[in-house]
Amino acid sequence: MNAAKRETIVVKVGSSLLVGEDGQARRAWLKTLVADIAKRHQAGDKVIIVSSGSIALGARKLGLDHGGRASLADAQAAASVGQIALSSLWSELLAEHQIAAAQMLLTLDDLEDRKRYLNATATLEKLLEHRAIAVINENDSVATDEIRFGDNDRLAARVAQAAGADRVLLLSDIDGLYDRRPDVETHGQFIGIVESVDDSILAMADGSSSSGLGSGGMTSKLEAAKIANLAGIELSIISGREEHPLERYALTNVGTLFKAGDGANARKSWLGGRLTSAGTITIDAGAVAALQSGGSLLAAGIITIDGQFERSDVIEINDADGLTIARGLAEYDALDCAKIIGRRSSELEALLGYAPRSAVVHRNQMVLV
Ligand code: GLU
């Protein structure tokens, strides 16, 4: 971390760090983290906290099995009980440093819908301007399976994007990425720096949370790293097992740093980080090559379409093997798109009955993934 340049940082704290095996908040440890956050804040950094723990805290209060994760209904009830305790804990500990805490509960939908995403961005900007620290969690008590992040790693990356942050610090019960799981296989090699999250990196992940308290695991951390990379944001996985984890990281630099990509423009990075889409267009090899060299998607290269998308919905663009290569905004709805599959531009007006648009997905409204 560069101490001289002031930054906007998103700090994500997982359930296994916040909540002990007895189901109680790990208050003494949390105080040391809040002291680190307050220090950065007072030095001029802008800090946003993404905090898990509501389900784990609420499960104990309600006496639910499996840490409150036996069913979605259990998790929702546990979250609504736990969230109130979680917010007051953060608020109290930040107040000890004269910092105002602000609660924001977000669903996946809030950040996937362009207007609501911009609203969240405006709120975050205002809070940062007033030097309040937002404490963000998923709105677990209303988020159903279809509209859930389910893990706060990706939520943290999306929040960082919305806030225009410089870096994300994922505090974890592991000190970074290993090429094999260190708890099940010996001789796992620690990976200190990752240039880009490619298939070889993804293969190192394991989907489950080792503590059983959170839902994260390495897979969601790597997905978060991908979102951050596309948005031009650095992300680090660091250990939160010791006290004063931020100070410790600043001193030792132990953790896995995922380098930031070039950073697309705001609309493109929002598109790149989206997790849902309204449909899929599958294209041929010629069109894949055209997209990869910066071109727009034309009707001639389409093989099939799926989904009931409307004009301006986000769709995925897949190659013939089903691999998603781009995401973009559709210029036609699915019905009109179906009429022009595989057709040349000169044929489109007669098929559609109106003057065609310049592309099915324009290159300015598309991001390669
Ligand atoms: N939102 C969940 C909670 O507060 C945590 C999700 C996660 O484990 O990342 O309990």
Short mmCIF file of C-alpha atoms and ligand atoms in Angstrom, two decimals:
data_model
loop_
_atom_site.label_atom_id
_atom_site.label_comp_id
_atom_site.label_asym_id
_atom_site.label_seq_id
_atom_site.Cartn_x
_atom_site.Cartn_y
_atom_site.Cartn_z
CA MET A 1 0.00 0.00 0.00
CA ASN A 2 1.29 3.42 -0.86
CA ALA A 3 1.17 5.52 2.28
CA ALA A 4 1.69 8.85 0.53
CA LYS A 5 -1.23 8.77 -1.88
CA ARG A 6 -4.64 8.84 -0.20
CA GLU A 7 -7.02 6.19 -1.43
CA THR A 8 -10.59 4.96 -1.37
CA ILE A 9 -10.52 1.46 0.09
CA VAL A 10 -13.19 -1.18 0.52
CA VAL A 11 -12.48 -3.49 3.46
CA LYS A 12 -14.46 -6.73 3.46
CA VAL A 13 -14.70 -8.74 6.66
CA GLY A 14 -15.91 -12.33 6.53
CA SER A 15 -18.23 -14.09 8.98
CA SER A 16 -15.53 -16.41 10.32
CA LEU A 17 -13.48 -13.43 11.47
CA LEU A 18 -16.37 -11.50 12.95
CA VAL A 19 -18.12 -14.29 14.75
CA GLY A 20 -16.47 -16.80 17.07
CA GLU A 21 -17.27 -20.49 17.36
CA ASP A 22 -19.58 -19.65 20.26
CA GLY A 23 -21.72 -17.57 17.87
CA GLN A 24 -20.73 -14.28 19.55
CA ALA A 25 -19.09 -11.31 17.85
CA ARG A 26 -15.27 -11.30 18.24
CA ARG A 27 -15.35 -7.87 19.77
CA ALA A 28 -11.75 -7.64 20.98
CA TRP A 29 -10.38 -8.47 17.52
CA LEU A 30 -12.86 -6.18 15.82
CA LYS A 31 -11.71 -3.28 17.98
CA THR A 32 -8.19 -3.70 16.59
CA LEU A 33 -9.50 -3.69 13.02
CA VAL A 34 -11.60 -0.59 13.70
CA ALA A 35 -8.52 1.11 15.18
CA ASP A 36 -6.64 0.39 11.91
CA ILE A 37 -9.57 1.68 9.85
CA ALA A 38 -9.83 4.82 11.98
CA LYS A 39 -6.10 5.45 11.51
CA ARG A 40 -6.41 5.28 7.72
CA HIS A 41 -9.56 7.40 7.84
CA GLN A 42 -7.86 10.06 9.95
CA ALA A 43 -4.87 10.10 7.62
CA GLY A 44 -7.25 11.04 4.78
CA ASP A 45 -8.16 7.73 3.17
CA LYS A 46 -11.81 7.07 2.39
CA VAL A 47 -12.96 3.74 3.78
CA ILE A 48 -16.02 1.62 3.07
CA ILE A 49 -16.69 -1.55 5.05
CA VAL A 50 -18.45 -4.61 3.65
CA SER A 51 -19.36 -6.70 6.65
CA SER A 52 -20.68 -10.24 6.76
CA GLY A 53 -21.81 -11.88 9.95
CA SER A 54 -25.52 -11.18 10.16
CA ILE A 55 -26.55 -14.77 9.47
CA ALA A 56 -24.00 -16.26 11.87
CA LEU A 57 -24.91 -13.81 14.66
CA GLY A 58 -28.65 -14.20 14.16
CA ALA A 59 -28.49 -17.99 13.99
CA ARG A 60 -27.20 -18.17 17.53
CA LYS A 61 -29.85 -15.82 18.85
CA LEU A 62 -32.59 -17.85 17.19
CA GLY A 63 -30.99 -21.19 18.04
CA LEU A 64 -30.84 -22.31 14.38
CA ASP A 65 -28.72 -25.25 13.21
CA HIS A 66 -26.00 -25.13 10.53
CA GLY A 67 -25.13 -21.54 11.38
CA GLY A 68 -28.55 -20.46 10.09
CA ARG A 69 -27.80 -21.73 6.58
CA ALA A 70 -29.96 -24.88 6.53
CA SER A 71 -32.48 -23.15 4.24
CA LEU A 72 -32.97 -19.78 2.59
CA ALA A 73 -35.85 -19.03 4.98
CA ASP A 74 -33.59 -19.72 7.99
CA ALA A 75 -30.84 -17.54 6.55
CA GLN A 76 -33.31 -14.69 5.94
CA ALA A 77 -34.71 -14.83 9.46
CA ALA A 78 -31.22 -15.15 10.98
CA ALA A 79 -29.97 -12.21 8.90
CA SER A 80 -32.74 -9.91 10.05
CA VAL A 81 -31.97 -10.66 13.70
CA GLY A 82 -28.20 -10.58 13.25
CA GLN A 83 -28.04 -7.45 11.11
CA ILE A 84 -29.39 -5.22 13.84
CA ALA A 85 -26.70 -6.45 16.24
CA LEU A 86 -24.02 -6.18 13.55
CA SER A 87 -24.88 -2.57 12.70
CA SER A 88 -24.93 -1.44 16.29
CA LEU A 89 -21.59 -3.12 16.92
CA TRP A 90 -19.91 -1.30 14.01
CA SER A 91 -21.63 1.94 14.88
CA GLU A 92 -20.49 1.75 18.51
CA LEU A 93 -16.89 0.83 17.69
CA LEU A 94 -16.54 3.51 14.99
CA ALA A 95 -18.10 6.09 17.33
CA GLU A 96 -15.22 5.46 19.76
CA HIS A 97 -13.09 7.12 17.06
CA GLN A 98 -15.67 9.88 16.41
CA ILE A 99 -16.61 8.33 13.07
CA ALA A 100 -20.25 8.21 11.92
CA ALA A 101 -21.33 4.80 10.61
CA ALA A 102 -23.90 4.51 7.81
CA GLN A 103 -25.73 1.27 7.05
CA MET A 104 -26.44 0.23 3.45
CA LEU A 105 -28.15 -3.07 2.69
CA LEU A 106 -28.01 -3.95 -0.99
CA THR A 107 -29.36 -6.75 -3.16
CA LEU A 108 -27.79 -8.00 -6.36
CA ASP A 109 -30.62 -6.31 -8.24
CA ASP A 110 -29.70 -2.93 -6.79
CA LEU A 111 -26.32 -3.10 -8.50
CA GLU A 112 -27.42 -4.86 -11.70
CA ASP A 113 -30.07 -2.30 -12.57
CA ARG A 114 -28.28 0.68 -14.08
CA LYS A 115 -30.48 3.33 -12.40
CA ARG A 116 -30.32 1.76 -8.94
CA TYR A 117 -26.57 1.27 -9.39
CA LEU A 118 -26.20 4.99 -10.07
CA ASN A 119 -28.36 5.77 -7.00
CA ALA A 120 -26.11 3.60 -4.82
CA THR A 121 -23.09 5.38 -6.33
CA ALA A 122 -24.53 8.79 -5.46
CA THR A 123 -25.23 7.74 -1.87
CA LEU A 124 -21.73 6.34 -1.43
CA GLU A 125 -20.20 9.52 -2.82
CA LYS A 126 -22.21 11.68 -0.44
CA LEU A 127 -21.26 9.53 2.57
CA LEU A 128 -17.57 9.64 1.65
CA GLU A 129 -17.76 13.39 1.13
CA HIS A 130 -19.17 13.75 4.68
CA ARG A 131 -16.49 11.43 6.07
CA ALA A 132 -18.99 8.83 7.23
CA ILE A 133 -18.06 5.15 6.89
CA ALA A 134 -20.63 3.02 5.12
CA VAL A 135 -21.07 -0.46 6.57
CA ILE A 136 -22.55 -2.54 3.78
CA ASN A 137 -24.04 -6.01 3.72
CA GLU A 138 -26.29 -7.89 1.38
CA ASN A 139 -29.97 -7.36 2.20
CA ASP A 140 -30.23 -11.05 3.05
CA SER A 141 -33.69 -10.88 4.58
CA VAL A 142 -35.30 -9.97 1.25
CA ALA A 143 -32.87 -11.35 -1.34
CA THR A 144 -34.20 -14.58 -2.82
CA ASP A 145 -31.93 -17.15 -4.45
CA GLU A 146 -32.32 -15.64 -7.92
CA ILE A 147 -31.36 -12.12 -6.89
CA ARG A 148 -28.66 -12.92 -4.36
CA PHE A 149 -24.94 -12.37 -4.36
CA GLY A 150 -24.78 -15.03 -1.63
CA ASP A 151 -21.24 -14.01 -0.76
CA ASN A 152 -19.86 -10.65 0.23
CA ASP A 153 -16.66 -10.99 -1.82
CA ARG A 154 -18.37 -10.14 -5.11
CA LEU A 155 -20.56 -7.60 -3.32
CA ALA A 156 -17.37 -5.87 -2.11
CA ALA A 157 -15.96 -5.74 -5.65
CA ARG A 158 -19.21 -4.34 -7.05
CA VAL A 159 -19.38 -1.75 -4.24
CA ALA A 160 -15.78 -0.77 -4.99
CA GLN A 161 -16.74 -0.25 -8.60
CA ALA A 162 -19.79 1.83 -7.64
CA ALA A 163 -17.68 3.96 -5.29
CA GLY A 164 -14.81 4.38 -7.76
CA ALA A 165 -12.48 2.83 -5.15
CA ASP A 166 -8.75 2.26 -5.67
CA ARG A 167 -8.50 -1.04 -3.83
CA VAL A 168 -10.38 -3.84 -2.12
CA LEU A 169 -8.97 -5.69 0.88
CA LEU A 170 -10.66 -9.04 1.47
CA LEU A 171 -9.92 -10.05 5.05
CA SER A 172 -10.01 -13.77 5.24
CA ASP A 173 -9.21 -16.72 7.49
CA ILE A 174 -6.45 -17.59 4.99
CA ASP A 175 -3.48 -15.36 4.14
CA GLY A 176 -3.95 -15.49 0.38
CA LEU A 177 -4.11 -17.80 -2.63
CA TYR A 178 -2.33 -21.15 -2.73
CA ASP A 179 -2.05 -23.28 -5.84
CA ARG A 180 -3.50 -26.13 -3.75
CA ARG A 181 -5.60 -25.97 -0.60
CA PRO A 182 -3.10 -25.80 2.25
CA ASP A 183 -5.45 -27.47 4.76
CA VAL A 184 -5.99 -30.61 2.68
CA GLU A 185 -2.82 -30.87 0.64
CA THR A 186 0.66 -30.15 1.81
CA HIS A 187 3.26 -28.22 -0.18
CA GLY A 188 0.72 -25.76 -1.60
CA GLN A 189 2.63 -22.91 -3.22
CA PHE A 190 1.68 -19.41 -2.07
CA ILE A 191 0.84 -17.01 -4.91
CA GLY A 192 1.85 -13.44 -4.01
CA ILE A 193 0.88 -11.56 -7.17
CA VAL A 194 -1.70 -12.38 -9.82
CA GLU A 195 -1.59 -10.43 -13.09
CA SER A 196 -4.94 -11.70 -14.37
CA VAL A 197 -7.50 -14.23 -13.19
CA ASP A 198 -7.20 -16.77 -15.99
CA ASP A 199 -8.22 -20.45 -16.10
CA SER A 200 -5.02 -21.63 -14.40
CA ILE A 201 -5.76 -19.33 -11.44
CA LEU A 202 -9.44 -20.32 -11.30
CA ALA A 203 -8.39 -23.98 -11.15
CA MET A 204 -6.72 -23.29 -7.76
CA ALA A 205 -10.01 -22.42 -6.09
CA ASP A 206 -12.33 -24.38 -3.93
CA GLY A 207 -15.94 -23.22 -3.69
CA SER A 208 -16.62 -23.87 -0.04
CA SER A 209 -15.85 -21.77 2.97
CA SER A 210 -13.32 -23.56 5.15
CA SER A 211 -14.90 -22.29 8.37
CA GLY A 212 -18.46 -23.24 7.39
CA LEU A 213 -19.65 -19.88 8.80
CA GLY A 214 -19.48 -17.79 5.63
CA SER A 215 -20.39 -18.68 2.09
CA GLY A 216 -17.28 -17.29 0.43
CA GLY A 217 -14.43 -19.70 -0.20
CA MET A 218 -11.71 -18.99 -2.77
CA THR A 219 -14.00 -19.21 -5.81
CA SER A 220 -16.01 -16.14 -4.89
CA LYS A 221 -12.79 -14.29 -4.01
CA LEU A 222 -11.40 -14.99 -7.47
CA GLU A 223 -14.67 -13.87 -9.05
CA ALA A 224 -14.43 -10.68 -7.01
CA ALA A 225 -10.84 -10.25 -8.23
CA LYS A 226 -12.06 -10.55 -11.82
CA ILE A 227 -14.72 -7.87 -11.32
CA ALA A 228 -12.15 -5.58 -9.68
CA ASN A 229 -9.58 -6.21 -12.40
CA LEU A 230 -12.06 -5.26 -15.15
CA ALA A 231 -12.90 -2.08 -13.26
CA GLY A 232 -9.24 -1.09 -12.86
CA ILE A 233 -9.23 -1.74 -9.09
CA GLU A 234 -6.53 -3.62 -7.14
CA LEU A 235 -7.73 -6.37 -4.84
CA SER A 236 -5.83 -8.18 -2.11
CA ILE A 237 -6.69 -11.23 -0.06
CA ILE A 238 -5.09 -10.83 3.34
CA SER A 239 -5.23 -12.64 6.63
CA GLY A 240 -7.54 -11.35 9.32
CA ARG A 241 -6.56 -13.98 11.85
CA GLU A 242 -4.24 -11.70 13.79
CA GLU A 243 -5.02 -8.43 15.53
CA HIS A 244 -4.58 -5.15 13.64
CA PRO A 245 -4.81 -6.84 10.23
CA LEU A 246 -4.50 -3.66 8.14
CA GLU A 247 -1.44 -2.38 9.99
CA ARG A 248 0.08 -5.82 9.71
CA TYR A 249 -0.51 -5.92 5.96
CA ALA A 250 0.99 -2.45 5.53
CA LEU A 251 4.11 -3.59 7.39
CA THR A 252 4.57 -7.11 6.05
CA ASN A 253 2.86 -7.00 2.64
CA VAL A 254 1.85 -10.63 3.14
CA GLY A 255 -1.19 -11.43 1.05
CA THR A 256 -2.17 -12.10 -2.57
CA LEU A 257 -2.37 -8.99 -4.70
CA PHE A 258 -4.50 -9.13 -7.84
CA LYS A 259 -3.28 -6.40 -10.16
CA ALA A 260 -5.78 -3.94 -11.61
CA GLY A 261 -6.59 -4.08 -15.32
CA ASP A 262 -6.54 -0.95 -17.47
CA GLY A 263 -10.03 -0.05 -16.29
CA ALA A 264 -12.78 0.34 -18.80
CA ASN A 265 -15.00 3.41 -18.87
CA ALA A 266 -17.72 3.50 -16.21
CA ARG A 267 -20.46 1.97 -18.33
CA LYS A 268 -18.21 -0.76 -19.64
CA SER A 269 -16.94 -1.67 -16.20
CA TRP A 270 -20.50 -1.84 -14.89
CA LEU A 271 -21.31 -4.17 -17.78
CA GLY A 272 -18.23 -6.31 -17.17
CA GLY A 273 -19.04 -6.79 -13.49
CA ARG A 274 -22.66 -7.77 -14.01
CA LEU A 275 -23.64 -11.22 -12.89
CA THR A 276 -27.01 -11.61 -14.63
CA SER A 277 -28.17 -11.26 -18.22
CA ALA A 278 -31.50 -11.31 -20.05
CA GLY A 279 -30.39 -13.59 -22.87
CA THR A 280 -27.59 -15.11 -24.87
CA ILE A 281 -26.47 -14.73 -28.46
CA THR A 282 -24.19 -17.43 -29.84
CA ILE A 283 -21.90 -16.35 -32.66
CA ASP A 284 -19.62 -17.97 -35.23
CA ALA A 285 -15.81 -17.92 -35.32
CA GLY A 286 -15.69 -15.01 -37.79
CA ALA A 287 -17.78 -12.85 -35.47
CA VAL A 288 -15.65 -13.87 -32.46
CA ALA A 289 -12.56 -12.65 -34.35
CA ALA A 290 -14.35 -9.41 -35.28
CA LEU A 291 -15.32 -8.73 -31.65
CA GLN A 292 -11.83 -9.52 -30.42
CA SER A 293 -10.36 -7.00 -32.80
CA GLY A 294 -12.71 -4.30 -31.53
CA GLY A 295 -15.67 -4.67 -33.90
CA SER A 296 -19.42 -4.60 -33.24
CA LEU A 297 -21.63 -7.67 -33.39
CA LEU A 298 -23.49 -7.90 -36.72
CA ALA A 299 -26.48 -10.12 -37.52
CA ALA A 300 -24.48 -12.09 -40.08
CA GLY A 301 -22.32 -13.71 -37.36
CA ILE A 302 -25.19 -14.92 -35.16
CA ILE A 303 -25.86 -18.66 -34.96
CA THR A 304 -28.64 -18.77 -32.31
CA ILE A 305 -30.34 -16.58 -29.72
CA ASP A 306 -31.81 -17.54 -26.34
CA GLY A 307 -33.95 -15.59 -23.89
CA GLN A 308 -36.75 -13.04 -24.09
CA PHE A 309 -34.56 -9.94 -23.97
CA GLU A 310 -35.77 -6.46 -24.82
CA ARG A 311 -33.85 -3.72 -26.59
CA SER A 312 -31.16 -2.27 -24.23
CA ASP A 313 -31.16 -5.34 -21.96
CA VAL A 314 -27.78 -6.81 -21.08
CA ILE A 315 -27.04 -10.00 -22.99
CA GLU A 316 -24.17 -12.43 -23.07
CA ILE A 317 -22.35 -13.21 -26.28
CA ASN A 318 -21.03 -16.78 -26.46
CA ASP A 319 -18.82 -18.57 -28.95
CA ALA A 320 -19.94 -21.83 -30.57
CA ASP A 321 -18.49 -23.82 -27.61
CA GLY A 322 -20.69 -21.95 -25.15
CA LEU A 323 -17.88 -19.84 -23.69
CA THR A 324 -18.96 -16.28 -22.84
CA ILE A 325 -16.67 -13.88 -24.65
CA ALA A 326 -18.52 -10.57 -24.24
CA ARG A 327 -21.41 -8.80 -22.59
CA GLY A 328 -23.31 -5.92 -24.07
CA LEU A 329 -26.56 -4.04 -24.53
CA ALA A 330 -28.87 -5.47 -27.22
CA GLU A 331 -29.92 -3.05 -29.95
CA TYR A 332 -32.95 -5.21 -30.83
CA ASP A 333 -35.42 -7.22 -28.79
CA ALA A 334 -35.26 -11.01 -29.07
CA LEU A 335 -38.16 -11.25 -31.56
CA ASP A 336 -36.56 -8.89 -34.07
CA CYS A 337 -33.17 -10.41 -33.47
CA ALA A 338 -34.56 -13.83 -34.40
CA LYS A 339 -35.73 -12.43 -37.77
CA ILE A 340 -32.24 -11.37 -38.79
CA ILE A 341 -30.05 -14.28 -37.59
CA GLY A 342 -27.25 -14.90 -40.09
CA ARG A 343 -28.46 -12.17 -42.47
CA ARG A 344 -26.38 -9.53 -44.21
CA SER A 345 -26.83 -5.84 -43.38
CA SER A 346 -28.33 -5.12 -46.81
CA GLU A 347 -31.20 -7.56 -46.13
CA LEU A 348 -32.21 -6.23 -42.70
CA GLU A 349 -34.56 -3.38 -43.62
CA ALA A 350 -36.82 -5.68 -45.64
CA LEU A 351 -36.86 -8.30 -42.86
CA LEU A 352 -37.51 -5.87 -40.02
CA GLY A 353 -39.79 -3.37 -41.78
CA TYR A 354 -37.78 -0.41 -40.47
CA ALA A 355 -34.34 1.12 -40.90
CA PRO A 356 -31.90 -1.21 -39.10
CA ARG A 357 -29.49 -0.16 -36.38
CA SER A 358 -25.80 -0.23 -37.14
CA ALA A 359 -25.22 -3.43 -35.14
CA VAL A 360 -26.94 -6.02 -32.96
CA VAL A 361 -24.57 -5.07 -30.14
CA HIS A 362 -22.51 -1.95 -30.75
CA ARG A 363 -18.83 -2.09 -29.73
CA ASN A 364 -19.27 0.97 -27.47
CA GLN A 365 -21.94 -0.89 -25.51
CA MET A 366 -19.95 -4.10 -25.21
CA VAL A 367 -17.18 -5.40 -23.03
CA LEU A 368 -15.04 -8.48 -23.72
CA VAL A 369 -14.83 -10.75 -20.68
N1 GLU B 1 -24.38 -11.60 3.91
C1 GLU B 1 -24.01 -12.72 4.74
C2 GLU B 1 -24.07 -12.37 6.21
O1 GLU B 1 -24.05 -11.24 6.59
C3 GLU B 1 -22.61 -13.21 4.49
C4 GLU B 1 -22.29 -13.64 3.09
C5 GLU B 1 -20.88 -14.25 3.05
O2 GLU B 1 -20.65 -15.22 3.75
O3 GLU B 1 -20.03 -13.70 2.33
O4 GLU B 1 -24.08 -13.23 7.05
#
